[in-house]
Amino acid sequence: MIVTVTPNTALDVTYTVDGLRPGGVHRARDVRHRAGGKGVNVARVLHALGADVLAILTAGGATGAAVSADLAAAGIAADVVPVGGETRRTTTVLADDGTVTLVNEPGPRLAEAEWQAFATAVRARNADVLVCSGSLPPGAGDYADLLGGRPSILDTSGQALLAGLAGRPSVVKPNADELREVTGLRDPEAAAAELRRAGAGAVVVSLGPEGLLAVTASGTWHAAPSTVLRGNTTGAGDAVVAALAWGLSRAEAWPDILRRAVALSGAAVLGPLAGDVDLAHYHREQGLVAVRARRS
């Protein structure tokens, strides 16, 4: 079983508009609500692939109830840890020119007892791969407290990423900006090597339309898509994490994992909402992704 961990759950609200103009009045053509947070998105992608997956998440208030109801309706197995604060909302505005604007609330503060209950729920699960994703809400501990020496993926940023390295995650997945922020290095390969020295088993860097860079104990690879896609990029990184978790759970070789990750990321860009994937594109693209070994 793959277990995803989302301490800072959200109800994702997505607006589709003709165009976004600062200071203007906008009328949305479409409004959609769904359970979100990065770990929830990962679980949704894995569920679509037919994987055995469980989402562990926090939920509080009426918004948290809406999150729980949406997961149940989607058939996604979930272990929901109740909290006293109201679950946050995240807002995505999709404009017809392809721009994507996000507004992310910080999330409710967790009491110490709430964080401990959440950590206990995570530790109680015997996961083949544990996926810890997203920001940490105020009052939370470190992701290192949850990793526990098992196969794991850490997808977060800033101080949460640096502190999480103490748990020695099998893989971390920053994007290029997040990697530069925590290392101060502009060269992604050198920065990834720095995170490996700090405790990460492997580092997979999202390079946007240029694909993925993987720096691992067994080699360094660059994987590039066959074409640049236009669409909703908000769930692309979560689809990469889903592919990494799937590959780790099956002990696949890194080039095969990266082909799936790039193909699934593109499939997410074509999906209308974070967590959706275009499975037809995914299956077509896997054989077209170019994976090249890099000299160290």
mmCIF file of C-alpha atoms in Angstrom:
data_model
loop_
_atom_site.group_PDB
_atom_site.id
_atom_site.type_symbol
_atom_site.label_atom_id
_atom_site.label_comp_id
_atom_site.label_asym_id
_atom_site.label_seq_id
_atom_site.Cartn_x
_atom_site.Cartn_y
_atom_site.Cartn_z
ATOM 1 C CA MET A 1 0.000 0.000 0.000
ATOM 2 C CA ILE A 2 1.096 3.570 -0.748
ATOM 3 C CA VAL A 3 0.176 6.020 2.008
ATOM 4 C CA THR A 4 -0.027 9.754 1.330
ATOM 5 C CA VAL A 5 0.246 12.270 4.160
ATOM 6 C CA THR A 6 -1.422 15.695 4.008
ATOM 7 C CA PRO A 7 -1.181 17.687 7.256
ATOM 8 C CA ASN A 8 -2.383 20.902 5.590
ATOM 9 C CA THR A 9 -5.490 19.697 3.766
ATOM 10 C CA ALA A 10 -7.474 22.090 1.581
ATOM 11 C CA LEU A 11 -10.709 22.442 -0.287
ATOM 12 C CA ASP A 12 -9.568 23.450 -3.769
ATOM 13 C CA VAL A 13 -11.741 26.047 -5.479
ATOM 14 C CA THR A 14 -11.050 26.541 -9.191
ATOM 15 C CA TYR A 15 -12.438 29.440 -11.234
ATOM 16 C CA THR A 16 -12.293 29.600 -15.032
ATOM 17 C CA VAL A 17 -12.336 33.150 -16.445
ATOM 18 C CA ASP A 18 -11.877 34.832 -19.828
ATOM 19 C CA GLY A 19 -8.892 36.810 -18.587
ATOM 20 C CA LEU A 20 -7.387 38.053 -15.333
ATOM 21 C CA ARG A 21 -7.005 41.809 -14.915
ATOM 22 C CA PRO A 22 -5.611 43.287 -11.674
ATOM 23 C CA GLY A 23 -8.172 45.562 -10.106
ATOM 24 C CA GLY A 24 -10.921 44.349 -12.441
ATOM 25 C CA VAL A 25 -14.223 42.572 -11.841
ATOM 26 C CA HIS A 26 -14.266 38.998 -13.092
ATOM 27 C CA ARG A 27 -17.180 36.680 -13.795
ATOM 28 C CA ALA A 28 -16.281 33.013 -13.601
ATOM 29 C CA ARG A 29 -17.625 30.779 -16.371
ATOM 30 C CA ASP A 30 -17.117 27.721 -14.187
ATOM 31 C CA VAL A 31 -16.517 27.028 -10.485
ATOM 32 C CA ARG A 32 -15.401 23.657 -9.128
ATOM 33 C CA HIS A 33 -14.753 22.440 -5.589
ATOM 34 C CA ARG A 34 -12.811 19.351 -4.602
ATOM 35 C CA ALA A 35 -10.711 17.878 -1.799
ATOM 36 C CA GLY A 36 -7.132 19.003 -2.152
ATOM 37 C CA GLY A 37 -3.752 19.459 -0.611
ATOM 38 C CA LYS A 38 -0.730 17.928 -2.314
ATOM 39 C CA GLY A 39 -0.941 14.499 -0.675
ATOM 40 C CA VAL A 40 -4.636 14.246 -1.507
ATOM 41 C CA ASN A 41 -3.843 15.075 -5.143
ATOM 42 C CA VAL A 42 -1.180 12.345 -5.180
ATOM 43 C CA ALA A 43 -3.683 9.848 -3.781
ATOM 44 C CA ARG A 44 -6.251 10.837 -6.419
ATOM 45 C CA VAL A 45 -3.759 10.208 -9.243
ATOM 46 C CA LEU A 46 -2.707 6.860 -7.781
ATOM 47 C CA HIS A 47 -6.356 5.871 -7.386
ATOM 48 C CA ALA A 48 -6.913 6.661 -11.078
ATOM 49 C CA LEU A 49 -3.991 4.351 -11.929
ATOM 50 C CA GLY A 50 -5.526 1.536 -9.893
ATOM 51 C CA ALA A 51 -2.946 1.613 -7.101
ATOM 52 C CA ASP A 52 -3.655 0.507 -3.530
ATOM 53 C CA VAL A 53 -3.511 3.890 -1.796
ATOM 54 C CA LEU A 54 -4.624 5.448 1.472
ATOM 55 C CA ALA A 55 -4.746 9.192 2.157
ATOM 56 C CA ILE A 56 -4.104 10.380 5.734
ATOM 57 C CA LEU A 57 -5.211 13.968 6.246
ATOM 58 C CA THR A 58 -6.514 16.524 8.701
ATOM 59 C CA ALA A 59 -10.008 17.996 8.439
ATOM 60 C CA GLY A 60 -11.956 20.496 10.503
ATOM 61 C CA GLY A 61 -15.169 22.480 10.347
ATOM 62 C CA ALA A 62 -17.659 22.652 7.486
ATOM 63 C CA THR A 63 -14.865 22.880 4.914
ATOM 64 C CA GLY A 64 -13.256 19.760 6.350
ATOM 65 C CA ALA A 65 -16.586 17.947 6.135
ATOM 66 C CA ALA A 66 -16.814 18.899 2.457
ATOM 67 C CA VAL A 67 -13.303 17.491 1.917
ATOM 68 C CA SER A 68 -14.232 14.199 3.584
ATOM 69 C CA ALA A 69 -17.455 13.918 1.601
ATOM 70 C CA ASP A 70 -15.653 14.555 -1.687
ATOM 71 C CA LEU A 71 -13.067 11.840 -1.003
ATOM 72 C CA ALA A 72 -15.803 9.363 -0.099
ATOM 73 C CA ALA A 73 -17.699 10.199 -3.297
ATOM 74 C CA ALA A 74 -14.526 9.656 -5.337
ATOM 75 C CA GLY A 75 -13.928 6.264 -3.707
ATOM 76 C CA ILE A 76 -10.527 7.277 -2.311
ATOM 77 C CA ALA A 77 -9.702 5.497 0.961
ATOM 78 C CA ALA A 78 -8.939 8.045 3.664
ATOM 79 C CA ASP A 79 -7.976 8.190 7.329
ATOM 80 C CA VAL A 80 -9.250 11.591 8.447
ATOM 81 C CA VAL A 81 -7.795 13.064 11.644
ATOM 82 C CA PRO A 82 -10.205 15.686 13.051
ATOM 83 C CA VAL A 83 -8.869 19.100 14.090
ATOM 84 C CA GLY A 84 -10.557 22.024 15.781
ATOM 85 C CA GLY A 85 -9.699 24.675 13.200
ATOM 86 C CA GLU A 86 -11.457 25.189 9.895
ATOM 87 C CA THR A 87 -9.788 23.456 6.962
ATOM 88 C CA ARG A 88 -8.304 26.020 4.581
ATOM 89 C CA ARG A 89 -9.316 26.786 1.017
ATOM 90 C CA THR A 90 -6.997 27.216 -1.939
ATOM 91 C CA THR A 91 -8.119 29.216 -4.956
ATOM 92 C CA THR A 92 -6.953 28.682 -8.530
ATOM 93 C CA VAL A 93 -7.913 31.062 -11.341
ATOM 94 C CA LEU A 94 -7.523 29.627 -14.849
ATOM 95 C CA ALA A 95 -7.545 32.239 -17.629
ATOM 96 C CA ASP A 96 -8.081 31.557 -21.303
ATOM 97 C CA ASP A 97 -4.586 32.821 -22.159
ATOM 98 C CA GLY A 98 -3.103 29.903 -20.217
ATOM 99 C CA THR A 99 -2.084 31.788 -17.081
ATOM 100 C CA VAL A 100 -2.720 30.089 -13.740
ATOM 101 C CA THR A 101 -3.054 32.194 -10.568
ATOM 102 C CA LEU A 102 -3.116 30.608 -7.109
ATOM 103 C CA VAL A 103 -4.056 31.957 -3.681
ATOM 104 C CA ASN A 104 -3.198 29.537 -0.852
ATOM 105 C CA GLU A 105 -4.466 30.065 2.696
ATOM 106 C CA PRO A 106 -2.054 29.107 5.507
ATOM 107 C CA GLY A 107 -4.241 26.508 7.214
ATOM 108 C CA PRO A 108 -5.495 26.295 10.813
ATOM 109 C CA ARG A 109 -3.097 26.093 13.728
ATOM 110 C CA LEU A 110 -2.788 22.572 15.116
ATOM 111 C CA ALA A 111 -2.743 21.961 18.856
ATOM 112 C CA GLU A 112 0.055 19.734 20.101
ATOM 113 C CA ALA A 113 -2.436 16.933 20.777
ATOM 114 C CA GLU A 114 -3.779 17.230 17.225
ATOM 115 C CA TRP A 115 -0.307 16.926 15.701
ATOM 116 C CA GLN A 116 0.445 13.920 17.908
ATOM 117 C CA ALA A 117 -2.822 12.249 16.872
ATOM 118 C CA PHE A 118 -1.932 12.863 13.242
ATOM 119 C CA ALA A 119 1.602 11.483 13.696
ATOM 120 C CA THR A 120 0.214 8.411 15.461
ATOM 121 C CA ALA A 121 -2.154 7.749 12.554
ATOM 122 C CA VAL A 122 0.764 7.928 10.112
ATOM 123 C CA ARG A 123 3.072 5.694 12.154
ATOM 124 C CA ALA A 124 0.331 3.089 12.571
ATOM 125 C CA ARG A 125 0.258 2.346 8.835
ATOM 126 C CA ASN A 126 2.627 -0.211 7.348
ATOM 127 C CA ALA A 127 3.253 1.554 4.047
ATOM 128 C CA ASP A 128 5.250 0.178 1.136
ATOM 129 C CA VAL A 129 5.936 3.829 0.307
ATOM 130 C CA LEU A 130 5.087 6.840 2.477
ATOM 131 C CA VAL A 131 4.474 10.135 0.659
ATOM 132 C CA CYS A 132 4.686 13.335 2.722
ATOM 133 C CA SER A 133 3.481 16.286 0.675
ATOM 134 C CA GLY A 134 2.793 19.974 0.957
ATOM 135 C CA SER A 135 3.196 22.749 3.466
ATOM 136 C CA LEU A 136 2.974 22.273 7.211
ATOM 137 C CA PRO A 137 0.250 24.175 9.064
ATOM 138 C CA PRO A 138 1.095 26.329 12.086
ATOM 139 C CA GLY A 139 1.720 24.196 15.167
ATOM 140 C CA ALA A 140 2.830 21.102 13.229
ATOM 141 C CA GLY A 141 6.071 19.252 13.924
ATOM 142 C CA ASP A 142 8.586 18.241 11.256
ATOM 143 C CA TYR A 143 8.106 15.710 8.489
ATOM 144 C CA ALA A 144 11.195 13.954 9.850
ATOM 145 C CA ASP A 145 8.999 12.855 12.785
ATOM 146 C CA LEU A 146 6.828 10.842 10.368
ATOM 147 C CA LEU A 147 9.278 9.213 7.966
ATOM 148 C CA GLY A 148 10.508 6.494 10.308
ATOM 149 C CA GLY A 149 13.190 4.936 8.109
ATOM 150 C CA ARG A 150 10.776 3.405 5.562
ATOM 151 C CA PRO A 151 10.709 3.994 1.780
ATOM 152 C CA SER A 152 9.451 7.548 1.474
ATOM 153 C CA ILE A 153 9.030 10.612 -0.704
ATOM 154 C CA LEU A 154 9.161 14.145 0.657
ATOM 155 C CA ASP A 155 7.619 16.924 -1.444
ATOM 156 C CA THR A 156 7.696 20.243 0.348
ATOM 157 C CA SER A 157 9.740 23.430 0.347
ATOM 158 C CA GLY A 158 11.700 25.887 2.471
ATOM 159 C CA GLN A 159 12.362 25.088 6.110
ATOM 160 C CA ALA A 160 9.983 22.122 6.035
ATOM 161 C CA LEU A 161 12.179 20.528 3.360
ATOM 162 C CA LEU A 162 15.436 21.229 5.176
ATOM 163 C CA ALA A 163 14.110 19.898 8.496
ATOM 164 C CA GLY A 164 12.597 16.860 6.784
ATOM 165 C CA LEU A 165 15.998 15.745 5.501
ATOM 166 C CA ALA A 166 16.824 14.594 9.035
ATOM 167 C CA GLY A 167 14.338 11.750 8.446
ATOM 168 C CA ARG A 168 16.453 10.562 5.469
ATOM 169 C CA PRO A 169 13.663 10.378 2.847
ATOM 170 C CA SER A 170 14.281 8.017 -0.053
ATOM 171 C CA VAL A 171 13.404 10.768 -2.554
ATOM 172 C CA VAL A 172 12.785 14.500 -2.340
ATOM 173 C CA LYS A 173 11.084 16.348 -5.203
ATOM 174 C CA PRO A 174 11.627 20.105 -5.243
ATOM 175 C CA ASN A 175 11.123 22.254 -8.298
ATOM 176 C CA ALA A 176 14.028 24.355 -9.549
ATOM 177 C CA ASP A 177 13.010 27.467 -7.574
ATOM 178 C CA GLU A 178 12.495 25.517 -4.342
ATOM 179 C CA LEU A 179 15.862 23.829 -4.788
ATOM 180 C CA ARG A 180 17.623 27.154 -5.332
ATOM 181 C CA GLU A 181 15.878 28.635 -2.279
ATOM 182 C CA VAL A 182 17.129 25.979 0.155
ATOM 183 C CA THR A 183 20.665 25.586 -1.242
ATOM 184 C CA GLY A 184 21.540 28.992 -2.677
ATOM 185 C CA LEU A 185 22.928 27.201 -5.753
ATOM 186 C CA ARG A 186 21.750 28.004 -9.285
ATOM 187 C CA ASP A 187 23.002 24.770 -10.871
ATOM 188 C CA PRO A 188 20.232 22.167 -10.261
ATOM 189 C CA GLU A 189 22.612 19.204 -10.417
ATOM 190 C CA ALA A 190 24.992 20.698 -7.849
ATOM 191 C CA ALA A 191 22.084 21.751 -5.642
ATOM 192 C CA ALA A 192 20.560 18.266 -5.809
ATOM 193 C CA ALA A 193 23.896 16.754 -4.797
ATOM 194 C CA GLU A 194 23.879 19.104 -1.803
ATOM 195 C CA LEU A 195 20.496 17.758 -0.656
ATOM 196 C CA ARG A 196 21.767 14.195 -1.039
ATOM 197 C CA ARG A 197 24.690 15.011 1.230
ATOM 198 C CA ALA A 198 22.183 16.433 3.731
ATOM 199 C CA GLY A 199 20.154 13.215 3.929
ATOM 200 C CA ALA A 200 18.078 12.642 0.788
ATOM 201 C CA GLY A 201 18.566 9.277 -0.903
ATOM 202 C CA ALA A 202 17.714 10.757 -4.305
ATOM 203 C CA VAL A 203 16.584 14.136 -5.599
ATOM 204 C CA VAL A 204 14.133 14.547 -8.487
ATOM 205 C CA VAL A 205 13.911 18.153 -9.662
ATOM 206 C CA SER A 206 10.919 19.460 -11.613
ATOM 207 C CA LEU A 207 12.202 21.646 -14.459
ATOM 208 C CA GLY A 208 8.792 22.689 -15.790
ATOM 209 C CA PRO A 209 8.433 22.135 -19.552
ATOM 210 C CA GLU A 210 12.037 20.837 -19.696
ATOM 211 C CA GLY A 211 11.076 17.725 -17.718
ATOM 212 C CA LEU A 212 12.833 16.164 -14.749
ATOM 213 C CA LEU A 213 16.380 15.877 -13.424
ATOM 214 C CA ALA A 214 17.098 12.900 -11.146
ATOM 215 C CA VAL A 215 20.279 12.752 -9.065
ATOM 216 C CA THR A 216 20.507 9.353 -7.380
ATOM 217 C CA ALA A 217 23.014 6.935 -5.870
ATOM 218 C CA SER A 218 22.962 4.886 -9.078
ATOM 219 C CA GLY A 219 23.282 7.734 -11.576
ATOM 220 C CA THR A 220 21.991 11.044 -12.868
ATOM 221 C CA TRP A 221 19.357 11.325 -15.601
ATOM 222 C CA HIS A 222 17.414 13.987 -17.454
ATOM 223 C CA ALA A 223 13.944 13.059 -18.732
ATOM 224 C CA ALA A 224 12.190 15.321 -21.244
ATOM 225 C CA PRO A 225 8.652 15.220 -22.663
ATOM 226 C CA SER A 226 8.077 14.821 -26.390
ATOM 227 C CA THR A 227 6.100 18.069 -26.551
ATOM 228 C CA VAL A 228 5.286 21.125 -24.432
ATOM 229 C CA LEU A 229 1.673 21.119 -23.284
ATOM 230 C CA ARG A 230 -0.606 23.980 -22.317
ATOM 231 C CA GLY A 231 -3.173 23.634 -19.560
ATOM 232 C CA ASN A 232 -3.597 23.580 -15.777
ATOM 233 C CA THR A 233 -0.154 23.046 -14.242
ATOM 234 C CA THR A 234 -1.257 23.059 -10.579
ATOM 235 C CA GLY A 235 -1.306 19.269 -10.237
ATOM 236 C CA ALA A 236 1.680 18.417 -12.435
ATOM 237 C CA GLY A 237 4.142 18.095 -9.557
ATOM 238 C CA ASP A 238 1.740 15.911 -7.591
ATOM 239 C CA ALA A 239 1.432 13.596 -10.603
ATOM 240 C CA VAL A 240 5.229 13.315 -10.657
ATOM 241 C CA VAL A 241 5.184 12.286 -7.004
ATOM 242 C CA ALA A 242 2.476 9.708 -7.719
ATOM 243 C CA ALA A 243 4.650 8.195 -10.440
ATOM 244 C CA LEU A 244 7.689 8.151 -8.157
ATOM 245 C CA ALA A 245 5.709 6.384 -5.434
ATOM 246 C CA TRP A 246 4.330 3.846 -7.916
ATOM 247 C CA GLY A 247 7.822 3.134 -9.241
ATOM 248 C CA LEU A 248 9.410 2.832 -5.790
ATOM 249 C CA SER A 249 6.683 0.447 -4.653
ATOM 250 C CA ARG A 250 7.498 -1.797 -7.642
ATOM 251 C CA ALA A 251 11.302 -1.439 -7.343
ATOM 252 C CA GLU A 252 11.548 -0.128 -10.918
ATOM 253 C CA ALA A 253 14.750 1.211 -12.478
ATOM 254 C CA TRP A 254 15.153 4.994 -12.476
ATOM 255 C CA PRO A 255 14.812 5.496 -16.262
ATOM 256 C CA ASP A 256 11.471 3.661 -16.195
ATOM 257 C CA ILE A 257 10.283 5.666 -13.190
ATOM 258 C CA LEU A 258 11.210 8.924 -14.905
ATOM 259 C CA ARG A 259 9.423 8.018 -18.147
ATOM 260 C CA ARG A 260 6.237 7.400 -16.196
ATOM 261 C CA ALA A 261 6.710 10.559 -14.141
ATOM 262 C CA VAL A 262 7.128 12.846 -17.145
ATOM 263 C CA ALA A 263 4.220 11.219 -18.994
ATOM 264 C CA LEU A 264 1.942 11.441 -15.959
ATOM 265 C CA SER A 265 2.927 15.056 -15.333
ATOM 266 C CA GLY A 266 1.859 15.963 -18.865
ATOM 267 C CA ALA A 267 -1.347 14.019 -18.392
ATOM 268 C CA ALA A 268 -2.051 16.149 -15.312
ATOM 269 C CA VAL A 269 -1.543 19.389 -17.266
ATOM 270 C CA LEU A 270 -4.304 18.214 -19.614
ATOM 271 C CA GLY A 271 -6.628 17.426 -16.687
ATOM 272 C CA PRO A 272 -9.196 20.078 -15.722
ATOM 273 C CA LEU A 273 -8.383 20.010 -11.982
ATOM 274 C CA ALA A 274 -5.418 19.127 -9.769
ATOM 275 C CA GLY A 275 -5.473 15.367 -9.301
ATOM 276 C CA ASP A 276 -7.031 14.687 -12.709
ATOM 277 C CA VAL A 277 -4.956 12.968 -15.411
ATOM 278 C CA ASP A 278 -5.564 12.307 -19.091
ATOM 279 C CA LEU A 279 -4.840 8.576 -19.091
ATOM 280 C CA ALA A 280 -4.816 8.323 -22.890
ATOM 281 C CA HIS A 281 -2.013 10.901 -23.083
ATOM 282 C CA TYR A 282 -0.177 9.161 -20.242
ATOM 283 C CA HIS A 283 -0.125 5.816 -22.046
ATOM 284 C CA ARG A 284 0.907 7.394 -25.381
ATOM 285 C CA GLU A 285 3.614 9.601 -23.928
ATOM 286 C CA GLN A 286 5.480 6.971 -21.894
ATOM 287 C CA GLY A 287 7.145 5.581 -24.995
ATOM 288 C CA LEU A 288 8.041 9.047 -26.277
ATOM 289 C CA VAL A 289 9.788 10.488 -23.205
ATOM 290 C CA ALA A 290 13.530 10.895 -23.810
ATOM 291 C CA VAL A 291 15.670 9.778 -20.835
ATOM 292 C CA ARG A 292 19.403 10.494 -21.047
ATOM 293 C CA ALA A 293 22.114 9.653 -18.530
ATOM 294 C CA ARG A 294 24.242 12.585 -17.407
ATOM 295 C CA ARG A 295 27.948 12.291 -16.794
ATOM 296 C CA SER A 296 28.950 13.002 -13.214
#
